Tab-separated table of C-alpha atoms and ligand atoms in Angstrom:
chain	number	residue	atom	x	y	z
T	1	MET	CA	1.097	6.089	23.228
T	2	ILE	CA	3.126	6.735	20.087
T	3	PRO	CA	1.034	5.199	17.515
T	4	TYR	CA	2.769	3.102	14.599
T	5	GLY	CA	1.463	5.548	11.870
T	6	ARG	CA	-0.582	8.797	11.834
T	7	GLN	CA	-1.414	11.786	9.738
T	8	THR	CA	0.299	15.127	9.492
T	9	ILE	CA	-2.228	18.095	9.364
T	10	ASP	CA	-1.365	21.491	9.347
T	11	GLU	CA	-3.370	24.780	9.575
T	12	ASN	CA	-2.908	25.284	5.867
T	13	ASP	CA	-4.896	21.808	5.249
T	14	ILE	CA	-7.713	22.868	7.456
T	15	LYS	CA	-8.138	26.358	5.681
T	16	ARG	CA	-8.195	24.535	2.318
T	17	VAL	CA	-10.949	22.027	3.531
T	18	VAL	CA	-12.820	25.164	5.250
T	19	LYS	CA	-12.615	27.082	1.865
T	20	THR	CA	-14.363	24.158	0.095
T	21	LEU	CA	-16.848	23.889	2.859
T	22	ARG	CA	-17.983	27.522	2.097
T	23	SER	CA	-17.897	26.903	-1.781
T	24	PRO	CA	-21.155	25.529	-3.736
T	25	TRP	CA	-19.632	21.989	-4.149
T	26	LEU	CA	-19.250	19.331	-1.579
T	27	THR	CA	-19.432	16.236	-3.382
T	28	GLN	CA	-17.283	15.358	-6.522
T	29	GLY	CA	-16.506	18.716	-8.204
T	30	PRO	CA	-13.601	21.156	-9.122
T	31	ALA	CA	-11.394	20.109	-6.115
T	32	VAL	CA	-11.539	16.547	-7.132
T	33	LEU	CA	-10.434	17.160	-10.844
T	34	GLU	CA	-7.640	19.500	-9.394
T	35	PHE	CA	-6.367	16.718	-7.043
T	36	GLU	CA	-6.464	14.191	-9.968
T	37	LYS	CA	-4.349	16.472	-12.078
T	38	LEU	CA	-1.829	16.685	-9.411
T	39	LEU	CA	-1.877	12.975	-8.610
T	40	ALA	CA	-1.382	12.087	-12.265
T	41	LYS	CA	1.560	14.476	-12.138
T	42	ALA	CA	3.095	12.937	-8.912
T	43	GLY	CA	2.858	9.412	-10.353
T	44	GLY	CA	4.125	10.197	-13.798
T	45	VAL	CA	1.248	9.192	-15.874
T	46	LYS	CA	-1.644	10.714	-17.981
T	47	TYR	CA	-4.533	9.729	-15.948
T	48	ALA	CA	-5.620	9.752	-12.239
T	49	VAL	CA	-9.204	8.817	-10.964
T	50	ALA	CA	-9.800	9.632	-7.366
T	51	VAL	CA	-12.181	7.357	-5.385
T	52	SER	CA	-13.582	6.869	-1.961
T	53	SER	CA	-10.914	4.430	-0.680
T	54	GLY	CA	-7.903	2.529	-1.649
T	55	THR	CA	-10.279	-0.768	-1.602
T	56	ALA	CA	-12.636	0.956	-3.841
T	57	ALA	CA	-9.529	1.712	-6.276
T	58	LEU	CA	-8.703	-1.916	-6.264
T	59	HIS	CA	-11.980	-2.994	-6.937
T	60	LEU	CA	-12.457	-0.849	-9.878
T	61	ALA	CA	-8.996	-1.690	-11.246
T	62	TYR	CA	-9.878	-5.301	-11.182
T	63	LEU	CA	-13.244	-4.612	-12.863
T	64	ALA	CA	-11.646	-2.472	-15.522
T	65	VAL	CA	-9.303	-5.430	-16.483
T	66	GLY	CA	-12.294	-7.622	-16.864
T	67	LEU	CA	-11.680	-10.102	-14.164
T	68	LYS	CA	-14.544	-12.502	-13.686
T	69	LYS	CA	-15.224	-15.950	-12.270
T	70	GLY	CA	-12.658	-18.362	-12.917
T	71	ASP	CA	-9.815	-16.036	-13.574
T	72	GLU	CA	-6.490	-16.363	-11.629
T	73	VAL	CA	-4.170	-13.446	-10.389
T	74	ILE	CA	-1.030	-14.016	-8.875
T	75	THR	CA	-0.590	-11.927	-5.755
T	76	THR	CA	1.562	-11.800	-2.490
T	77	PRO	CA	0.224	-12.874	0.862
T	78	ASN	CA	2.206	-9.926	2.633
T	79	THR	CA	-0.486	-7.383	2.162
T	80	PHE	CA	-3.492	-5.980	3.622
T	81	ALA	CA	-6.217	-8.159	2.917
T	82	ALA	CA	-8.175	-5.810	0.550
T	83	THR	CA	-5.573	-6.667	-2.103
T	84	ALA	CA	-6.978	-10.449	-2.238
T	85	ASN	CA	-10.490	-9.609	-1.030
T	86	MET	CA	-11.217	-7.539	-4.000
T	87	LEU	CA	-10.098	-10.442	-6.160
T	88	LEU	CA	-12.792	-12.603	-4.518
T	89	ALA	CA	-15.360	-9.529	-4.767
T	90	VAL	CA	-14.991	-9.826	-8.469
T	91	GLY	CA	-15.196	-13.692	-8.492
T	92	ALA	CA	-11.662	-14.167	-9.369
T	93	LYS	CA	-8.952	-16.399	-7.690
T	94	PRO	CA	-5.919	-15.224	-5.546
T	95	VAL	CA	-3.032	-17.498	-6.370
T	96	PHE	CA	-0.414	-16.598	-3.869
T	97	CYS	CA	3.081	-16.376	-4.371
T	98	ASP	CA	6.127	-16.498	-1.980
T	99	ILE	CA	8.009	-13.218	-0.856
T	100	ARG	CA	11.556	-12.355	-0.799
T	101	LEU	CA	13.072	-12.031	2.496
T	102	ASP	CA	15.442	-8.983	1.933
T	103	THR	CA	12.519	-6.722	0.606
T	104	TYR	CA	9.107	-8.769	1.788
T	105	ASN	CA	7.895	-8.143	-1.472
T	106	ILE	CA	6.603	-10.779	-4.005
T	107	ASP	CA	9.335	-12.840	-5.077
T	108	GLU	CA	9.601	-12.337	-8.872
T	109	ARG	CA	11.615	-15.469	-9.266
T	110	LYS	CA	8.746	-17.555	-8.246
T	111	VAL	CA	5.838	-15.795	-10.285
T	112	GLU	CA	6.130	-17.741	-13.559
T	113	ARG	CA	5.733	-21.035	-12.374
T	114	LEU	CA	2.373	-20.125	-11.058
T	115	ILE	CA	0.962	-19.020	-14.399
T	116	THR	CA	-1.757	-21.199	-15.704
T	117	LYS	CA	-4.163	-21.107	-18.705
T	118	ARG	CA	-6.460	-19.342	-16.267
T	119	THR	CA	-4.078	-16.617	-14.997
T	120	ARG	CA	-5.205	-13.222	-16.115
T	121	ALA	CA	-3.137	-10.598	-14.316
T	122	LEU	CA	-0.415	-10.009	-11.584
T	123	ALA	CA	-1.149	-8.065	-8.530
T	124	VAL	CA	1.620	-6.801	-6.644
T	125	VAL	CA	2.214	-4.506	-3.499
T	126	ASP	CA	5.041	-2.262	-2.654
T	127	PHE	CA	5.388	-3.407	0.932
T	128	ALA	CA	6.381	-0.929	3.406
T	129	GLY	CA	6.885	1.653	0.680
T	130	GLN	CA	9.657	-0.236	-1.189
T	131	PRO	CA	8.732	-0.836	-4.906
T	132	ALA	CA	8.684	-4.583	-5.816
T	133	GLU	CA	11.108	-5.750	-8.581
T	134	MET	CA	8.806	-3.990	-11.242
T	135	LYS	CA	11.157	-4.452	-14.243
T	136	GLU	CA	11.018	-8.140	-14.106
T	137	ILE	CA	7.527	-8.316	-12.993
T	138	TYR	CA	6.582	-6.075	-15.994
T	139	ARG	CA	8.602	-8.443	-18.319
T	140	ILE	CA	6.912	-11.641	-16.935
T	141	ALA	CA	3.287	-9.756	-17.365
T	142	LYS	CA	4.017	-8.829	-20.926
T	143	LYS	CA	5.516	-12.098	-22.093
T	144	HIS	CA	2.385	-13.938	-20.906
T	145	LYS	CA	-0.254	-11.368	-21.948
T	146	LEU	CA	-1.205	-10.522	-18.351
T	147	LEU	CA	-2.203	-6.996	-17.200
T	148	LEU	CA	-0.170	-5.834	-14.347
T	149	ILE	CA	-1.738	-4.162	-11.181
T	150	GLU	CA	0.483	-2.506	-8.507
T	151	ASP	CA	-1.167	-1.765	-5.117
T	152	ALA	CA	1.118	1.251	-4.039
T	153	SER	CA	-1.030	1.915	-1.184
T	154	HIS	CA	2.524	2.088	0.788
T	155	SER	CA	4.547	3.619	-2.031
T	156	LEU	CA	3.029	7.036	-3.196
T	157	GLY	CA	6.232	9.275	-3.459
T	158	ALA	CA	8.832	6.288	-3.889
T	159	SER	CA	10.620	5.684	-6.913
T	160	TYR	CA	12.190	2.539	-8.723
T	161	ARG	CA	15.175	2.824	-11.084
T	162	GLY	CA	14.504	6.628	-11.117
T	163	ARG	CA	10.962	6.217	-12.244
T	164	SER	CA	8.018	7.392	-9.975
T	165	VAL	CA	5.767	4.884	-8.759
T	166	GLY	CA	2.596	5.196	-10.704
T	167	SER	CA	4.068	4.783	-13.972
T	168	LEU	CA	5.506	1.193	-13.383
T	169	ALA	CA	2.249	-1.171	-14.182
T	170	ASP	CA	-1.044	-0.996	-16.351
T	171	LEU	CA	-2.873	0.447	-13.145
T	172	THR	CA	-1.529	1.470	-10.089
T	173	THR	CA	-3.875	2.026	-6.857
T	174	LEU	CA	-3.471	4.221	-3.980
T	175	SER	CA	-4.905	4.820	-0.651
T	176	PHE	CA	-5.048	7.928	1.443
T	177	HIS	CA	-6.265	6.471	4.859
T	178	PRO	CA	-4.373	8.550	7.565
T	179	VAL	CA	-1.473	6.159	8.228
T	180	LYS	CA	-0.599	6.547	4.531
T	181	ALA	CA	1.510	8.842	2.802
T	182	ILE	CA	-1.011	11.400	2.289
T	183	ALA	CA	-4.406	11.533	4.098
T	184	THR	CA	-7.854	12.529	2.947
T	185	GLY	CA	-9.894	10.827	5.820
T	186	GLU	CA	-11.008	7.836	3.603
T	187	GLY	CA	-9.886	8.022	0.146
T	188	GLY	CA	-7.937	6.265	-2.963
T	189	ALA	CA	-7.160	6.593	-6.563
T	190	VAL	CA	-6.045	4.732	-9.597
T	191	LEU	CA	-3.374	5.722	-11.934
T	192	THR	CA	-2.757	4.687	-15.462
T	193	ASN	CA	-1.594	5.707	-19.001
T	194	ASN	CA	-4.150	3.438	-20.550
T	195	LYS	CA	-7.084	5.846	-21.874
T	196	LYS	CA	-9.646	2.820	-22.107
T	197	LEU	CA	-9.088	1.633	-18.583
T	198	TYR	CA	-9.202	5.371	-17.361
T	199	GLU	CA	-12.665	5.624	-19.071
T	200	THR	CA	-13.874	2.320	-17.697
T	201	ILE	CA	-12.991	3.152	-14.256
T	202	LYS	CA	-14.391	6.715	-14.026
T	203	LEU	CA	-17.743	5.272	-15.455
T	204	LEU	CA	-18.002	2.394	-13.019
T	205	ARG	CA	-16.883	5.046	-10.151
T	206	SER	CA	-20.505	6.799	-10.421
T	207	HIS	CA	-23.325	4.070	-11.181
T	208	GLY	CA	-21.863	3.337	-14.740
T	209	ILE	CA	-23.851	6.332	-15.773
T	210	PHE	CA	-22.745	9.091	-18.121
T	211	LYS	CA	-24.415	12.181	-19.796
T	212	ASP	CA	-25.285	11.682	-23.468
T	213	ASN	CA	-25.026	14.390	-26.105
T	214	ARG	CA	-28.567	15.544	-25.229
T	215	GLY	CA	-27.646	15.526	-21.444
T	216	LYS	CA	-29.687	12.603	-20.611
T	217	ASN	CA	-28.121	10.129	-17.902
T	218	VAL	CA	-27.693	6.886	-19.348
T	219	MET	CA	-26.556	3.651	-17.438
T	220	VAL	CA	-24.339	1.294	-19.593
T	221	ALA	CA	-22.535	-0.716	-16.959
T	222	LEU	CA	-23.179	-1.883	-13.253
T	223	GLY	CA	-21.329	0.749	-11.323
T	224	PHE	CA	-21.245	1.962	-7.608
T	225	ASN	CA	-20.849	5.171	-5.849
T	226	TYR	CA	-17.118	5.269	-5.228
T	227	ARG	CA	-16.765	8.999	-5.606
T	228	MET	CA	-14.511	11.072	-3.595
T	229	SER	CA	-15.826	14.298	-2.237
T	230	ASP	CA	-14.441	17.771	-2.857
T	231	ILE	CA	-13.961	18.064	1.066
T	232	GLN	CA	-11.636	15.229	1.091
T	233	ALA	CA	-9.884	16.191	-2.489
T	234	ALA	CA	-9.214	19.760	-1.092
T	235	LEU	CA	-7.355	18.185	1.813
T	236	GLY	CA	-5.628	15.643	-0.730
T	237	THR	CA	-4.327	18.627	-2.915
T	238	SER	CA	-2.975	20.459	0.156
T	239	GLN	CA	-1.389	17.237	1.417
T	240	LEU	CA	0.034	16.176	-1.992
T	241	GLU	CA	1.999	19.504	-2.023
T	242	LYS	CA	3.947	18.107	0.944
T	243	LEU	CA	4.476	14.781	-0.075
T	244	ASP	CA	8.138	15.017	-1.161
T	245	LYS	CA	8.849	16.415	2.455
T	246	PHE	CA	6.761	13.883	4.127
T	247	ILE	CA	8.930	11.073	2.322
T	248	ARG	CA	12.031	12.992	3.306
T	249	LEU	CA	11.118	12.929	7.107
T	250	ARG	CA	10.208	9.395	6.811
T	251	ASN	CA	13.598	8.337	5.551
T	252	GLN	CA	15.121	10.440	8.053
T	253	ALA	CA	13.392	8.631	10.608
T	254	SER	CA	14.361	5.260	9.263
T	255	LYS	CA	18.133	6.406	9.335
T	256	TRP	CA	17.724	7.234	12.930
T	257	TYR	CA	16.298	3.707	13.748
T	258	GLU	CA	19.338	2.394	11.848
T	259	GLU	CA	21.849	4.377	13.932
T	260	GLU	CA	20.109	3.325	16.946
T	261	PHE	CA	20.089	-0.206	16.282
T	262	VAL	CA	23.809	-0.690	15.485
T	263	GLY	CA	25.168	-3.721	17.098
T	264	LEU	CA	22.070	-5.127	18.293
T	265	GLU	CA	22.430	-8.591	16.852
T	266	HIS	CA	18.905	-9.912	18.154
T	267	ILE	CA	17.041	-8.225	15.373
T	268	ILE	CA	17.020	-7.913	11.519
T	269	LEU	CA	16.911	-4.439	10.099
T	270	PRO	CA	14.713	-3.702	7.058
T	271	GLN	CA	16.826	-3.506	3.798
T	272	THR	CA	16.141	-1.192	0.806
T	273	LEU	CA	17.674	-2.198	-2.548
T	274	PRO	CA	19.971	0.270	-4.075
T	275	HIS	CA	17.915	1.180	-6.949
T	276	ASN	CA	14.981	2.006	-4.876
T	277	TYR	CA	13.779	5.156	-2.983
T	278	SER	CA	11.336	4.033	-0.551
T	279	ALA	CA	8.286	5.965	0.961
T	280	TRP	CA	8.932	4.192	4.283
T	281	HIS	CA	5.229	3.614	4.859
T	282	ILE	CA	5.923	1.645	7.925
T	283	TYR	CA	9.367	0.218	9.904
T	284	VAL	CA	9.301	-3.367	9.923
T	285	ILE	CA	12.060	-5.203	12.020
T	286	ARG	CA	12.275	-8.991	12.499
T	287	VAL	CA	13.066	-10.901	15.543
T	288	LYS	CA	15.881	-13.392	15.020
T	289	TYR	CA	13.949	-15.842	17.587
T	290	PRO	CA	10.336	-15.871	16.380
T	291	LYS	CA	9.338	-17.323	19.567
T	292	LEU	CA	10.269	-14.166	21.488
T	293	ARG	CA	8.213	-11.761	19.023
T	294	ASP	CA	4.883	-11.789	20.776
T	295	LYS	CA	6.539	-11.030	24.306
T	296	LEU	CA	8.271	-8.424	22.741
T	297	TRP	CA	5.177	-7.012	21.311
T	298	ARG	CA	3.341	-7.036	24.777
T	299	TYR	CA	6.364	-5.403	26.353
T	300	LEU	CA	6.526	-2.540	23.762
T	301	VAL	CA	2.696	-1.731	24.206
T	302	LYS	CA	3.147	-1.734	28.097
T	303	LYS	CA	5.695	0.955	27.498
T	304	GLY	CA	3.321	2.961	25.440
T	305	ILE	CA	4.732	2.108	21.996
T	306	GLY	CA	2.086	1.125	19.322
T	307	ALA	CA	3.949	-1.888	17.992
T	308	ASN	CA	2.097	-3.723	15.236
T	309	PHE	CA	2.045	-6.656	12.947
T	310	HIS	CA	2.230	-6.056	9.226
T	311	TYR	CA	0.857	-8.560	8.154
T	312	PRO	CA	-0.336	-11.826	9.138
T	313	ALA	CA	-0.293	-14.088	5.753
T	314	VAL	CA	-3.581	-13.202	3.984
T	315	TYR	CA	-4.428	-17.005	3.350
T	316	THR	CA	-4.602	-17.479	7.121
T	317	HIS	CA	-7.380	-15.517	7.923
T	318	PRO	CA	-10.318	-17.655	8.837
T	319	TYR	CA	-12.248	-16.515	5.663
T	320	TYR	CA	-9.413	-17.763	3.532
T	321	GLN	CA	-9.185	-20.938	5.495
T	322	LYS	CA	-12.743	-21.605	4.999
T	323	LEU	CA	-12.187	-21.169	1.285
T	324	GLY	CA	-9.680	-24.064	1.391
T	325	TYR	CA	-6.342	-22.057	1.214
T	326	GLY	CA	-3.759	-24.177	3.097
T	327	LYS	CA	-1.924	-22.981	6.400
T	328	LYS	CA	1.783	-23.570	6.047
T	329	LYS	CA	2.519	-22.842	2.322
T	330	PHE	CA	5.582	-20.798	1.882
T	331	ARG	CA	8.930	-20.844	3.479
T	332	ASN	CA	9.636	-17.178	3.388
T	333	GLU	CA	6.232	-15.946	4.326
T	334	GLU	CA	5.988	-18.186	7.096
T	335	LEU	CA	9.197	-17.124	8.612
T	336	TYR	CA	8.358	-13.434	7.763
T	337	SER	CA	5.005	-13.343	9.527
T	338	GLN	CA	6.070	-15.083	12.452
T	339	SER	CA	9.170	-12.763	13.368
T	340	CYS	CA	7.981	-9.367	11.973
T	341	ILE	CA	7.126	-6.329	14.419
T	342	THR	CA	6.095	-2.845	13.084
T	343	LEU	CA	7.718	-0.216	15.086
T	344	PRO	CA	6.125	3.503	14.861
T	345	LEU	CA	7.238	5.720	11.821
T	346	TYR	CA	5.599	8.872	10.461
T	347	PRO	CA	6.743	12.174	9.366
T	348	THR	CA	6.413	14.034	12.856
T	349	LEU	CA	8.192	11.311	14.674
T	350	LYS	CA	10.901	12.738	16.855
T	351	ARG	CA	14.372	11.850	17.235
T	352	ARG	CA	14.274	11.324	21.034
T	353	GLU	CA	11.004	9.130	20.262
T	354	VAL	CA	13.049	6.869	18.218
T	355	HIS	CA	15.748	6.972	20.913
T	356	PHE	CA	13.279	5.953	23.487
T	357	ILE	CA	11.783	3.097	21.366
T	358	ALA	CA	15.365	1.802	20.595
T	359	SER	CA	16.406	1.837	24.352
T	360	CYS	CA	13.152	-0.013	25.288
T	361	LEU	CA	13.999	-2.797	22.705
T	362	LYS	CA	17.752	-2.857	23.741
T	363	GLU	CA	16.725	-2.970	27.400
T	364	TRP	CA	14.394	-5.787	26.673
T	365	PHE	CA	17.024	-7.958	24.865
T	366	LYS	CA	19.376	-7.538	27.629
A	401	PLP	C1	-4.402	0.576	3.234
A	401	PLP	C2	-4.292	-0.389	2.319
A	401	PLP	C3	-5.364	-0.723	1.408
A	401	PLP	C4	-6.749	-0.353	1.449
A	401	PLP	O1	-7.032	0.852	1.693
A	401	PLP	P1	-8.222	1.599	2.126
A	401	PLP	O2	-7.965	3.146	1.611
A	401	PLP	O3	-8.020	1.505	3.570
A	401	PLP	O4	-9.358	0.962	1.726
A	401	PLP	C5	-5.224	-1.736	0.302
A	401	PLP	N1	-3.889	-2.388	0.182
A	401	PLP	C6	-2.781	-2.021	0.891
A	401	PLP	C7	-1.669	-2.769	0.634
A	401	PLP	C8	-3.128	-1.003	2.074
A	401	PLP	O5	-2.115	-0.912	2.886
């Protein structure tokens, strides 16, 4: 089976992890500090906090912003559920906004009309690795005194109008799950230039406990154990050194698909806006006749191709339905989520594999 995504681990990664296993530190220690320094640099920000997952990163980002019961946060339905789930976890209400049909990111032209007296923040996602329209979104956030959180789980290594993802929002969250740009097994991080938010996130990562000037542990906030281990961070550092190469290879594979699909009129190819450099987390096509989508998916799986769906609209999940979110809310999101299909894309995907996948698609449409 050709999976839709996978990690790229080499001997050097393995050596770095083994070296840590022989060191005195296994849990959060010097390797985490080193990884954080490199992460901040990659994102073009002052501070990075490494944590145990992308979900933990979102949870801490939302808590640091001070979200609480009754607060509303405008977000996208085209994302992994965790973006909205962690809003619910802190008691806030996700207010979904329709997406654009070219990038499948939140439609910045539809955000402002959703702002109410209760709105406290905007939480956007760089879908498939392409940054959302951050200049306009940042302008809206500042005009209404809202904090801006960017879930960049797909877009580490991408840039927007020449600026690295990481420096485009008040808080940027990352995931290092194996299908993402770099892997640490499980892992995530929050990036920011705001010292106060940084201090809060660090405190909440480890039980809300800090050492006072006499070396005593003092707990001042209700925190968690969301620490990353040095074992994971050693892998992260080794992976991060290869980030640019990984993203180049992902861009290359997306070009191969584009070449293969020239003239195939039954599908809509993904588009990248000219001012974006995408991290190409996933390769999503749309089927022009949505009724054919599930049949095509079953055929691809039978051929050994790990086609997937990213994503069903978050509000259609049973949990959200029970909370009273309606089923058919947005024109673009409905059309998108019924016609999308994800094809394999990762740094070591071969030219001939792309050719095989494209040939299967072409044959099926014939
Ligand atoms: C992967 C992902 C997450 C969650 O990250 P984990 O590390 O799996 O907890 C959150 N948001 C988006 C958009 C993701 O793709």
